[in-house]
Tab-separated table of C-alpha atoms in Angstrom:
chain	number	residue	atom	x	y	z
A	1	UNK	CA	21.367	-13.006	27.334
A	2	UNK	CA	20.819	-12.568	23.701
A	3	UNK	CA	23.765	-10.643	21.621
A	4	UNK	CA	23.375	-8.410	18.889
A	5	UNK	CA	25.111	-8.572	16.166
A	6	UNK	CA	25.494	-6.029	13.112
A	7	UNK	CA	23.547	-8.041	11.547
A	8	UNK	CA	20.993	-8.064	13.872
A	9	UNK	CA	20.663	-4.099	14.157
A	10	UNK	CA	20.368	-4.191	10.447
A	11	UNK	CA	17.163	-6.534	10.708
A	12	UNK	CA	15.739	-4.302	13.032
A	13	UNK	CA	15.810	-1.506	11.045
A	14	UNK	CA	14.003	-3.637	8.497
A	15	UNK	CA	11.585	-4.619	11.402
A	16	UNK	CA	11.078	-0.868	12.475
A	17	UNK	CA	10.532	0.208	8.499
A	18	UNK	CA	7.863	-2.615	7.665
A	19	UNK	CA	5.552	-1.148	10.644
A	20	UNK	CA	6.227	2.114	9.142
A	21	UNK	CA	4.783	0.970	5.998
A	22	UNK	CA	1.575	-0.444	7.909
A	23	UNK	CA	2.651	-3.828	8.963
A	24	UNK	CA	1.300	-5.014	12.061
A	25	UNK	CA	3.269	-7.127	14.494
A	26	UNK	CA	2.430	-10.314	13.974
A	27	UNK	CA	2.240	-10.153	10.633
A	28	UNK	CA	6.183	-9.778	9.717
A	29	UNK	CA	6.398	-13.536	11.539
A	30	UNK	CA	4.473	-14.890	8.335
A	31	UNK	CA	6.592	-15.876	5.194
A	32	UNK	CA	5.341	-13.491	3.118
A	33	UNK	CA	3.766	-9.758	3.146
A	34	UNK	CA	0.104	-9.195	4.002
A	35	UNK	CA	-1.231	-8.751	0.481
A	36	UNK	CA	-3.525	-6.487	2.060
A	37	UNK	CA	-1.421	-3.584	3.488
A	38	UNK	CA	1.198	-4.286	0.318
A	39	UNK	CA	-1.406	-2.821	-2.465
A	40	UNK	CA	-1.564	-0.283	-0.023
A	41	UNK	CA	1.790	0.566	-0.747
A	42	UNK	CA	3.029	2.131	-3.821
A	43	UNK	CA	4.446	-0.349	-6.195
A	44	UNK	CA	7.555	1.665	-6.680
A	45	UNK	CA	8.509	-0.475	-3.226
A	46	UNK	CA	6.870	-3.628	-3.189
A	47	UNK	CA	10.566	-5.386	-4.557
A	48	UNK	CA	12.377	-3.675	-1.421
A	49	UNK	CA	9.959	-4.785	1.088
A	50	UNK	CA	9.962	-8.731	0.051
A	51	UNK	CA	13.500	-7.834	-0.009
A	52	UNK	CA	12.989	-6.615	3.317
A	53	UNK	CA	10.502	-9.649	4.471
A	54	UNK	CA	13.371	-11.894	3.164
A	55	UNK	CA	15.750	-10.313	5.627
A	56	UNK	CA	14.245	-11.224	8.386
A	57	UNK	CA	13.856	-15.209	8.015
A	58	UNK	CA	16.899	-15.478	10.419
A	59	UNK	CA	15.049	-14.214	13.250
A	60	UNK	CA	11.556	-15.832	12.480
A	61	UNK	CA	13.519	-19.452	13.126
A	62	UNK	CA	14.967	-18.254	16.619
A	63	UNK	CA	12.382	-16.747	18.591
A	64	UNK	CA	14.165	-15.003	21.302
A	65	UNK	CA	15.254	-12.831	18.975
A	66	UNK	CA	11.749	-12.614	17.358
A	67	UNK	CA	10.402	-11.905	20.417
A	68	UNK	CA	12.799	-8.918	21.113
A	69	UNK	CA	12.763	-7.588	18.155
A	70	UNK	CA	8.880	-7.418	17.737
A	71	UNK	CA	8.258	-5.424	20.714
A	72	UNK	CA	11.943	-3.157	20.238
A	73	UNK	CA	10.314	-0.702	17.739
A	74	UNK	CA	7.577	0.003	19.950
């Protein structure tokens, strides 16, 4: 069983926002953005999404939740 924590809702939201803004799912697993689909956003945003990349280093160090939480926004 894997339990959820505030915490854990909060990431993701992050998780669910980043593929909004074009990020596939594997690519949220590496430690930084895709420079790619970044320029692709505008600039105004780039600080909130390494902000938002940031948030989710506690789940790419435990994969069950990694795993879960790739496939969740789906």
């Amino acid at each position: 069983m894997i339990a959820w924590a505030d915490a854990d809702r909060g990431r993701l939201t992050v998780m669910a926002r980043l593929r909004v803004h074009g990020f596939s799912e594997a690519t949220p697993a590496e430690p930084a953005p895709d420079y790619r689909t970044l320029t692709q956003l505008a600039s105004e945003i780039w600080s909130a999404t390494f902000d938002d990349w940031a948030a989710l280093h506690p789940w790419r160090i435990a994969p069950p939740w990694w795993q879960l939480a790739v496939r969740a926004p789906r």
